[in-house]
Amino acid sequence: MTAIPQGRTRRAVTAAAICALAVTATGLTGCGSEDPDAGTNGVGKLSATAIQAKAKKAADKAPAVRLSGTVVSGGTTYTLDMRLKSDGGSGSVTSKGGGFRLLRVGEHLFLKADAAFWAHEDGESDGKPTDTAAADKLEGMYVKVPTGDPAYKRFSGFTDKDVLLDGLLSLHGALAKDGHHEQSGVRTIRITGGKGSGGTLDVSLQGTPYPVLLGRAGNAGTLRLTDWGKDFPLAEPSKKDTVDYGQQLPSS
């Protein structure tokens, strides 16, 4: 057996010790020549600003996406599950107080909700809300939202892929990289705005650099972006399932 020089042994032990210290201090999973971006699309090597630009470009070019998760606004948590593409979208928005479904095909926006959503108490007749009958009539029906009604602007944004993603993918504050991660089996690179207070965004390191997870600024919700490019049927509801009030919706 050939003897190993003591100097070489000491150097090997020293190198192993340094590697172990580096792992403990940084949380890295390996030492030596291991590259966390090996086998990826290379986006992880870019600056945070360039990563955000790549993710936005990929999102803009994708014909469809599914957006699901939570949004916190005014102390209320809303749960979204929307499927979007260039000519419209569909899905649900719910909260502790109830929820509704949205469907937009081109410029035509439809809203579907239960009677409680439509009922209000701004007027009474014989001690009863004046529009109880109307609320019962609207339950489970698709109500066409007139383009001039304030509700159109308020709700159509939930179904507009370009408008919705442009706002969501814009982090606030100075951008920085926050390491390599994994979301539902997909390797990602995370970027942050304002050291995390301005939101976080995980971008796929596999294939097209799509955004896959968004943490909204101020802990205002978390949204997953999936089914990129996956088409889905989008058609107006049948006339028998639709109520058209003309120029203005009933108050709700």
PDB file of C-alpha atoms in Angstrom:
ATOM      1  CA  MET A   1       0.000   0.000   0.000  1.00  0.00           C
ATOM      2  CA  THR A   2       1.351   3.451  -0.928  1.00  0.00           C
ATOM      3  CA  ALA A   3       1.592   5.838   2.002  1.00  0.00           C
ATOM      4  CA  ILE A   4      -0.219   9.202   1.656  1.00  0.00           C
ATOM      5  CA  PRO A   5       2.062  12.133   2.488  1.00  0.00           C
ATOM      6  CA  GLN A   6       1.108  13.753   5.773  1.00  0.00           C
ATOM      7  CA  GLY A   7       1.092  17.239   4.197  1.00  0.00           C
ATOM      8  CA  ARG A   8      -1.525  16.195   1.658  1.00  0.00           C
ATOM      9  CA  THR A   9      -3.647  14.629   4.398  1.00  0.00           C
ATOM     10  CA  ARG A  10      -3.527  17.812   6.466  1.00  0.00           C
ATOM     11  CA  ARG A  11      -4.527  19.908   3.446  1.00  0.00           C
ATOM     12  CA  ALA A  12      -7.483  17.629   2.713  1.00  0.00           C
ATOM     13  CA  VAL A  13      -8.661  17.768   6.318  1.00  0.00           C
ATOM     14  CA  THR A  14      -8.294  21.557   6.360  1.00  0.00           C
ATOM     15  CA  ALA A  15     -10.280  21.916   3.117  1.00  0.00           C
ATOM     16  CA  ALA A  16     -13.041  19.684   4.499  1.00  0.00           C
ATOM     17  CA  ALA A  17     -13.177  21.754   7.682  1.00  0.00           C
ATOM     18  CA  ILE A  18     -13.437  25.024   5.738  1.00  0.00           C
ATOM     19  CA  CYS A  19     -16.226  23.549   3.587  1.00  0.00           C
ATOM     20  CA  ALA A  20     -18.125  22.427   6.704  1.00  0.00           C
ATOM     21  CA  LEU A  21     -17.821  25.905   8.227  1.00  0.00           C
ATOM     22  CA  ALA A  22     -19.089  27.493   5.008  1.00  0.00           C
ATOM     23  CA  VAL A  23     -22.114  25.196   4.955  1.00  0.00           C
ATOM     24  CA  THR A  24     -22.925  26.037   8.584  1.00  0.00           C
ATOM     25  CA  ALA A  25     -22.514  29.769   8.104  1.00  0.00           C
ATOM     26  CA  THR A  26     -24.325  30.190   4.791  1.00  0.00           C
ATOM     27  CA  GLY A  27     -26.803  27.344   4.675  1.00  0.00           C
ATOM     28  CA  LEU A  28     -25.438  26.164   1.322  1.00  0.00           C
ATOM     29  CA  THR A  29     -26.010  22.529   0.479  1.00  0.00           C
ATOM     30  CA  GLY A  30     -22.634  21.846  -1.043  1.00  0.00           C
ATOM     31  CA  CYS A  31     -19.036  22.940  -1.539  1.00  0.00           C
ATOM     32  CA  GLY A  32     -16.433  22.983  -4.230  1.00  0.00           C
ATOM     33  CA  SER A  33     -17.575  23.483  -7.828  1.00  0.00           C
ATOM     34  CA  GLU A  34     -21.313  22.865  -7.264  1.00  0.00           C
ATOM     35  CA  ASP A  35     -23.299  25.489  -9.201  1.00  0.00           C
ATOM     36  CA  PRO A  36     -26.887  26.232  -8.023  1.00  0.00           C
ATOM     37  CA  ASP A  37     -27.706  27.373 -11.575  1.00  0.00           C
ATOM     38  CA  ALA A  38     -26.417  24.231 -13.254  1.00  0.00           C
ATOM     39  CA  GLY A  39     -29.060  22.750 -15.551  1.00  0.00           C
ATOM     40  CA  THR A  40     -31.307  25.829 -15.319  1.00  0.00           C
ATOM     41  CA  ASN A  41     -32.362  28.487 -17.833  1.00  0.00           C
ATOM     42  CA  GLY A  42     -29.583  30.733 -16.490  1.00  0.00           C
ATOM     43  CA  VAL A  43     -31.885  33.470 -15.198  1.00  0.00           C
ATOM     44  CA  GLY A  44     -30.538  33.008 -11.655  1.00  0.00           C
ATOM     45  CA  LYS A  45     -27.201  34.484 -12.731  1.00  0.00           C
ATOM     46  CA  LEU A  46     -28.789  37.777 -13.800  1.00  0.00           C
ATOM     47  CA  SER A  47     -29.334  40.873 -11.668  1.00  0.00           C
ATOM     48  CA  ALA A  48     -32.618  41.274  -9.792  1.00  0.00           C
ATOM     49  CA  THR A  49     -33.719  44.000 -12.218  1.00  0.00           C
ATOM     50  CA  ALA A  50     -32.980  41.793 -15.224  1.00  0.00           C
ATOM     51  CA  ILE A  51     -34.809  38.842 -13.628  1.00  0.00           C
ATOM     52  CA  GLN A  52     -37.922  40.956 -13.090  1.00  0.00           C
ATOM     53  CA  ALA A  53     -37.761  42.178 -16.697  1.00  0.00           C
ATOM     54  CA  LYS A  54     -37.440  38.591 -17.983  1.00  0.00           C
ATOM     55  CA  ALA A  55     -40.400  37.458 -15.871  1.00  0.00           C
ATOM     56  CA  LYS A  56     -42.597  40.338 -17.064  1.00  0.00           C
ATOM     57  CA  LYS A  57     -41.712  39.682 -20.690  1.00  0.00           C
ATOM     58  CA  ALA A  58     -42.510  35.983 -20.331  1.00  0.00           C
ATOM     59  CA  ALA A  59     -45.831  36.802 -18.640  1.00  0.00           C
ATOM     60  CA  ASP A  60     -46.775  39.298 -21.359  1.00  0.00           C
ATOM     61  CA  LYS A  61     -46.113  36.786 -24.144  1.00  0.00           C
ATOM     62  CA  ALA A  62     -47.963  33.871 -22.504  1.00  0.00           C
ATOM     63  CA  PRO A  63     -51.473  33.430 -23.970  1.00  0.00           C
ATOM     64  CA  ALA A  64     -53.004  32.286 -20.670  1.00  0.00           C
ATOM     65  CA  VAL A  65     -52.381  31.873 -16.937  1.00  0.00           C
ATOM     66  CA  ARG A  66     -54.135  30.779 -13.756  1.00  0.00           C
ATOM     67  CA  LEU A  67     -53.928  33.067 -10.722  1.00  0.00           C
ATOM     68  CA  SER A  68     -54.891  31.713  -7.304  1.00  0.00           C
ATOM     69  CA  GLY A  69     -54.322  32.653  -3.682  1.00  0.00           C
ATOM     70  CA  THR A  70     -55.186  35.438  -1.273  1.00  0.00           C
ATOM     71  CA  VAL A  71     -55.340  39.225  -1.357  1.00  0.00           C
ATOM     72  CA  VAL A  72     -55.702  41.270   1.846  1.00  0.00           C
ATOM     73  CA  SER A  73     -57.416  44.634   1.460  1.00  0.00           C
ATOM     74  CA  GLY A  74     -58.947  46.855   4.143  1.00  0.00           C
ATOM     75  CA  GLY A  75     -58.453  44.157   6.749  1.00  0.00           C
ATOM     76  CA  THR A  76     -60.424  41.617   4.723  1.00  0.00           C
ATOM     77  CA  THR A  77     -58.863  38.548   3.100  1.00  0.00           C
ATOM     78  CA  TYR A  78     -60.143  37.678  -0.363  1.00  0.00           C
ATOM     79  CA  THR A  79     -59.458  34.345  -2.058  1.00  0.00           C
ATOM     80  CA  LEU A  80     -59.006  34.474  -5.825  1.00  0.00           C
ATOM     81  CA  ASP A  81     -59.020  31.701  -8.386  1.00  0.00           C
ATOM     82  CA  MET A  82     -58.976  33.226 -11.849  1.00  0.00           C
ATOM     83  CA  ARG A  83     -58.033  31.929 -15.290  1.00  0.00           C
ATOM     84  CA  LEU A  84     -57.016  34.692 -17.667  1.00  0.00           C
ATOM     85  CA  LYS A  85     -56.118  35.228 -21.296  1.00  0.00           C
ATOM     86  CA  SER A  86     -55.934  38.137 -23.702  1.00  0.00           C
ATOM     87  CA  ASP A  87     -59.646  38.291 -24.574  1.00  0.00           C
ATOM     88  CA  GLY A  88     -61.091  37.740 -21.106  1.00  0.00           C
ATOM     89  CA  GLY A  89     -61.162  35.479 -18.099  1.00  0.00           C
ATOM     90  CA  SER A  90     -63.276  33.654 -15.552  1.00  0.00           C
ATOM     91  CA  GLY A  91     -63.129  32.537 -11.943  1.00  0.00           C
ATOM     92  CA  SER A  92     -64.181  33.265  -8.395  1.00  0.00           C
ATOM     93  CA  VAL A  93     -63.582  35.885  -5.702  1.00  0.00           C
ATOM     94  CA  THR A  94     -64.607  34.920  -2.157  1.00  0.00           C
ATOM     95  CA  SER A  95     -64.301  36.289   1.367  1.00  0.00           C
ATOM     96  CA  LYS A  96     -65.748  35.533   4.797  1.00  0.00           C
ATOM     97  CA  GLY A  97     -68.839  37.516   3.825  1.00  0.00           C
ATOM     98  CA  GLY A  98     -69.520  35.521   0.664  1.00  0.00           C
ATOM     99  CA  GLY A  99     -68.340  35.564  -2.892  1.00  0.00           C
ATOM    100  CA  PHE A 100     -69.149  35.763  -6.557  1.00  0.00           C
ATOM    101  CA  ARG A 101     -68.010  34.524  -9.951  1.00  0.00           C
ATOM    102  CA  LEU A 102     -66.783  36.690 -12.794  1.00  0.00           C
ATOM    103  CA  LEU A 103     -66.800  35.994 -16.519  1.00  0.00           C
ATOM    104  CA  ARG A 104     -65.574  38.372 -19.201  1.00  0.00           C
ATOM    105  CA  VAL A 105     -65.615  37.650 -22.917  1.00  0.00           C
ATOM    106  CA  GLY A 106     -64.240  40.594 -24.873  1.00  0.00           C
ATOM    107  CA  GLU A 107     -65.959  43.699 -23.485  1.00  0.00           C
ATOM    108  CA  HIS A 108     -68.897  41.763 -22.051  1.00  0.00           C
ATOM    109  CA  LEU A 109     -68.606  41.251 -18.286  1.00  0.00           C
ATOM    110  CA  PHE A 110     -70.921  38.966 -16.288  1.00  0.00           C
ATOM    111  CA  LEU A 111     -71.258  38.593 -12.529  1.00  0.00           C
ATOM    112  CA  LYS A 112     -72.855  35.600 -10.783  1.00  0.00           C
ATOM    113  CA  ALA A 113     -73.678  35.616  -7.049  1.00  0.00           C
ATOM    114  CA  ASP A 114     -76.200  34.436  -4.472  1.00  0.00           C
ATOM    115  CA  ALA A 115     -79.192  36.440  -3.232  1.00  0.00           C
ATOM    116  CA  ALA A 116     -77.301  37.744  -0.176  1.00  0.00           C
ATOM    117  CA  PHE A 117     -74.825  39.495  -2.449  1.00  0.00           C
ATOM    118  CA  TRP A 118     -77.571  41.421  -4.246  1.00  0.00           C
ATOM    119  CA  ALA A 119     -79.815  42.178  -1.249  1.00  0.00           C
ATOM    120  CA  HIS A 120     -79.522  45.572   0.427  1.00  0.00           C
ATOM    121  CA  GLU A 121     -81.561  47.656   2.806  1.00  0.00           C
ATOM    122  CA  ASP A 122     -81.459  51.148   1.315  1.00  0.00           C
ATOM    123  CA  GLY A 123     -85.229  51.226   0.914  1.00  0.00           C
ATOM    124  CA  GLU A 124     -88.209  49.463   2.521  1.00  0.00           C
ATOM    125  CA  SER A 125     -91.809  48.824   1.685  1.00  0.00           C
ATOM    126  CA  ASP A 126     -94.117  47.523   4.408  1.00  0.00           C
ATOM    127  CA  GLY A 127     -91.055  46.905   6.560  1.00  0.00           C
ATOM    128  CA  LYS A 128     -89.305  44.712   3.977  1.00  0.00           C
ATOM    129  CA  PRO A 129     -86.306  45.471   1.752  1.00  0.00           C
ATOM    130  CA  THR A 130     -87.593  46.776  -1.566  1.00  0.00           C
ATOM    131  CA  ASP A 131     -85.417  44.511  -3.729  1.00  0.00           C
ATOM    132  CA  THR A 132     -85.728  41.152  -1.981  1.00  0.00           C
ATOM    133  CA  ALA A 133     -87.623  39.816  -4.962  1.00  0.00           C
ATOM    134  CA  ALA A 134     -84.946  41.129  -7.317  1.00  0.00           C
ATOM    135  CA  ALA A 135     -82.208  39.534  -5.228  1.00  0.00           C
ATOM    136  CA  ASP A 136     -83.999  36.178  -5.317  1.00  0.00           C
ATOM    137  CA  LYS A 137     -84.407  36.521  -9.073  1.00  0.00           C
ATOM    138  CA  LEU A 138     -80.676  37.202  -9.547  1.00  0.00           C
ATOM    139  CA  GLU A 139     -79.424  34.336  -7.408  1.00  0.00           C
ATOM    140  CA  GLY A 140     -77.430  31.894  -9.497  1.00  0.00           C
ATOM    141  CA  MET A 141     -77.874  33.952 -12.675  1.00  0.00           C
ATOM    142  CA  TYR A 142     -75.202  35.671 -14.741  1.00  0.00           C
ATOM    143  CA  VAL A 143     -75.907  39.391 -14.553  1.00  0.00           C
ATOM    144  CA  LYS A 144     -74.479  41.409 -17.423  1.00  0.00           C
ATOM    145  CA  VAL A 145     -72.555  44.391 -16.076  1.00  0.00           C
ATOM    146  CA  PRO A 146     -73.043  47.543 -18.192  1.00  0.00           C
ATOM    147  CA  THR A 147     -69.769  49.174 -19.274  1.00  0.00           C
ATOM    148  CA  GLY A 148     -70.941  52.500 -17.820  1.00  0.00           C
ATOM    149  CA  ASP A 149     -71.710  51.080 -14.377  1.00  0.00           C
ATOM    150  CA  PRO A 150     -69.084  51.712 -11.629  1.00  0.00           C
ATOM    151  CA  ALA A 151     -69.041  47.969 -10.958  1.00  0.00           C
ATOM    152  CA  TYR A 152     -67.652  47.348 -14.451  1.00  0.00           C
ATOM    153  CA  LYS A 153     -64.395  49.166 -13.758  1.00  0.00           C
ATOM    154  CA  ARG A 154     -64.153  47.690 -10.266  1.00  0.00           C
ATOM    155  CA  PHE A 155     -64.620  44.063 -11.330  1.00  0.00           C
ATOM    156  CA  SER A 156     -63.269  43.905 -14.885  1.00  0.00           C
ATOM    157  CA  GLY A 157     -59.700  44.346 -13.613  1.00  0.00           C
ATOM    158  CA  PHE A 158     -59.910  40.896 -12.033  1.00  0.00           C
ATOM    159  CA  THR A 159     -60.416  39.448 -15.523  1.00  0.00           C
ATOM    160  CA  ASP A 160     -57.833  41.521 -17.411  1.00  0.00           C
ATOM    161  CA  LYS A 161     -54.581  39.560 -17.725  1.00  0.00           C
ATOM    162  CA  ASP A 162     -52.390  42.468 -18.795  1.00  0.00           C
ATOM    163  CA  VAL A 163     -53.696  44.971 -16.235  1.00  0.00           C
ATOM    164  CA  LEU A 164     -53.695  42.506 -13.370  1.00  0.00           C
ATOM    165  CA  LEU A 165     -50.212  41.091 -13.972  1.00  0.00           C
ATOM    166  CA  ASP A 166     -48.645  44.471 -14.685  1.00  0.00           C
ATOM    167  CA  GLY A 167     -49.681  45.652 -11.234  1.00  0.00           C
ATOM    168  CA  LEU A 168     -48.883  42.441  -9.389  1.00  0.00           C
ATOM    169  CA  LEU A 169     -45.415  41.877 -10.862  1.00  0.00           C
ATOM    170  CA  SER A 170     -44.157  45.362  -9.978  1.00  0.00           C
ATOM    171  CA  LEU A 171     -42.281  45.089  -6.677  1.00  0.00           C
ATOM    172  CA  HIS A 172     -41.751  48.227  -4.591  1.00  0.00           C
ATOM    173  CA  GLY A 173     -38.390  49.544  -3.441  1.00  0.00           C
ATOM    174  CA  ALA A 174     -34.866  48.553  -4.383  1.00  0.00           C
ATOM    175  CA  LEU A 175     -34.706  45.129  -6.025  1.00  0.00           C
ATOM    176  CA  ALA A 176     -32.396  42.395  -4.737  1.00  0.00           C
ATOM    177  CA  LYS A 177     -31.913  38.649  -5.143  1.00  0.00           C
ATOM    178  CA  ASP A 178     -32.898  36.389  -2.262  1.00  0.00           C
ATOM    179  CA  GLY A 179     -31.443  33.018  -3.152  1.00  0.00           C
ATOM    180  CA  HIS A 180     -32.569  29.819  -4.829  1.00  0.00           C
ATOM    181  CA  HIS A 181     -35.820  28.152  -3.766  1.00  0.00           C
ATOM    182  CA  GLU A 182     -38.335  25.540  -4.875  1.00  0.00           C
ATOM    183  CA  GLN A 183     -42.071  25.941  -5.418  1.00  0.00           C
ATOM    184  CA  SER A 184     -44.224  22.857  -6.043  1.00  0.00           C
ATOM    185  CA  GLY A 185     -41.251  20.988  -7.445  1.00  0.00           C
ATOM    186  CA  VAL A 186     -40.079  23.887  -9.629  1.00  0.00           C
ATOM    187  CA  ARG A 187     -36.650  25.395  -8.969  1.00  0.00           C
ATOM    188  CA  THR A 188     -36.867  29.184  -8.632  1.00  0.00           C
ATOM    189  CA  ILE A 189     -34.834  32.301  -8.034  1.00  0.00           C
ATOM    190  CA  ARG A 190     -36.420  34.817  -5.653  1.00  0.00           C
ATOM    191  CA  ILE A 191     -36.198  38.581  -5.928  1.00  0.00           C
ATOM    192  CA  THR A 192     -37.420  41.086  -3.353  1.00  0.00           C
ATOM    193  CA  GLY A 193     -38.441  44.728  -3.282  1.00  0.00           C
ATOM    194  CA  GLY A 194     -37.374  46.909  -0.356  1.00  0.00           C
ATOM    195  CA  LYS A 195     -35.695  43.960   1.407  1.00  0.00           C
ATOM    196  CA  GLY A 196     -38.978  42.068   1.300  1.00  0.00           C
ATOM    197  CA  SER A 197     -41.293  44.822   2.548  1.00  0.00           C
ATOM    198  CA  GLY A 198     -42.081  45.722  -1.068  1.00  0.00           C
ATOM    199  CA  GLY A 199     -43.014  42.184  -2.042  1.00  0.00           C
ATOM    200  CA  THR A 200     -41.280  39.027  -3.243  1.00  0.00           C
ATOM    201  CA  LEU A 201     -41.361  37.184  -6.545  1.00  0.00           C
ATOM    202  CA  ASP A 202     -40.212  33.638  -7.344  1.00  0.00           C
ATOM    203  CA  VAL A 203     -39.250  33.116 -10.988  1.00  0.00           C
ATOM    204  CA  SER A 204     -38.897  29.698 -12.600  1.00  0.00           C
ATOM    205  CA  LEU A 205     -35.377  28.449 -13.324  1.00  0.00           C
ATOM    206  CA  GLN A 206     -36.791  25.697 -15.522  1.00  0.00           C
ATOM    207  CA  GLY A 207     -37.770  26.409 -19.106  1.00  0.00           C
ATOM    208  CA  THR A 208     -39.399  29.793 -19.681  1.00  0.00           C
ATOM    209  CA  PRO A 209     -38.727  32.152 -16.733  1.00  0.00           C
ATOM    210  CA  TYR A 210     -42.359  32.559 -15.722  1.00  0.00           C
ATOM    211  CA  PRO A 211     -43.240  34.132 -12.354  1.00  0.00           C
ATOM    212  CA  VAL A 212     -44.636  31.334 -10.162  1.00  0.00           C
ATOM    213  CA  LEU A 213     -45.180  32.820  -6.691  1.00  0.00           C
ATOM    214  CA  LEU A 214     -45.867  36.378  -5.562  1.00  0.00           C
ATOM    215  CA  GLY A 215     -45.739  37.640  -1.986  1.00  0.00           C
ATOM    216  CA  ARG A 216     -47.522  41.012  -2.000  1.00  0.00           C
ATOM    217  CA  ALA A 217     -46.018  44.042  -0.293  1.00  0.00           C
ATOM    218  CA  GLY A 218     -46.933  44.547   3.361  1.00  0.00           C
ATOM    219  CA  ASN A 219     -48.012  40.920   3.808  1.00  0.00           C
ATOM    220  CA  ALA A 220     -51.078  41.685   1.715  1.00  0.00           C
ATOM    221  CA  GLY A 221     -51.488  38.170   0.363  1.00  0.00           C
ATOM    222  CA  THR A 222     -49.794  35.407  -1.578  1.00  0.00           C
ATOM    223  CA  LEU A 223     -50.625  34.424  -5.144  1.00  0.00           C
ATOM    224  CA  ARG A 224     -49.567  31.447  -7.251  1.00  0.00           C
ATOM    225  CA  LEU A 225     -49.261  31.735 -11.016  1.00  0.00           C
ATOM    226  CA  THR A 226     -49.661  28.427 -12.823  1.00  0.00           C
ATOM    227  CA  ASP A 227     -50.895  26.864 -16.084  1.00  0.00           C
ATOM    228  CA  TRP A 228     -48.882  29.323 -18.159  1.00  0.00           C
ATOM    229  CA  GLY A 229     -49.912  29.058 -21.816  1.00  0.00           C
ATOM    230  CA  LYS A 230     -52.620  26.488 -21.074  1.00  0.00           C
ATOM    231  CA  ASP A 231     -55.758  27.422 -23.016  1.00  0.00           C
ATOM    232  CA  PHE A 232     -59.263  27.131 -21.586  1.00  0.00           C
ATOM    233  CA  PRO A 233     -62.790  27.602 -23.004  1.00  0.00           C
ATOM    234  CA  LEU A 234     -64.279  31.064 -22.744  1.00  0.00           C
ATOM    235  CA  ALA A 235     -67.828  31.744 -23.892  1.00  0.00           C
ATOM    236  CA  GLU A 236     -70.750  33.937 -22.898  1.00  0.00           C
ATOM    237  CA  PRO A 237     -73.474  32.277 -20.818  1.00  0.00           C
ATOM    238  CA  SER A 238     -76.703  31.269 -22.511  1.00  0.00           C
ATOM    239  CA  LYS A 239     -79.533  33.800 -22.618  1.00  0.00           C
ATOM    240  CA  LYS A 240     -81.677  31.680 -20.296  1.00  0.00           C
ATOM    241  CA  ASP A 241     -78.953  31.965 -17.640  1.00  0.00           C
ATOM    242  CA  THR A 242     -78.423  35.703 -18.113  1.00  0.00           C
ATOM    243  CA  VAL A 243     -80.122  38.819 -16.747  1.00  0.00           C
ATOM    244  CA  ASP A 244     -79.513  42.103 -18.556  1.00  0.00           C
ATOM    245  CA  TYR A 245     -80.487  45.269 -16.647  1.00  0.00           C
ATOM    246  CA  GLY A 246     -79.454  47.586 -19.443  1.00  0.00           C
ATOM    247  CA  GLN A 247     -77.528  50.670 -18.352  1.00  0.00           C
ATOM    248  CA  GLN A 248     -77.264  50.187 -14.578  1.00  0.00           C
ATOM    249  CA  LEU A 249     -77.092  47.304 -12.139  1.00  0.00           C
ATOM    250  CA  PRO A 250     -79.304  47.133  -9.046  1.00  0.00           C
ATOM    251  CA  SER A 251     -77.428  48.372  -5.968  1.00  0.00           C
ATOM    252  CA  SER A 252     -75.525  45.753  -3.981  1.00  0.00           C
TER     253      SER A 252
END
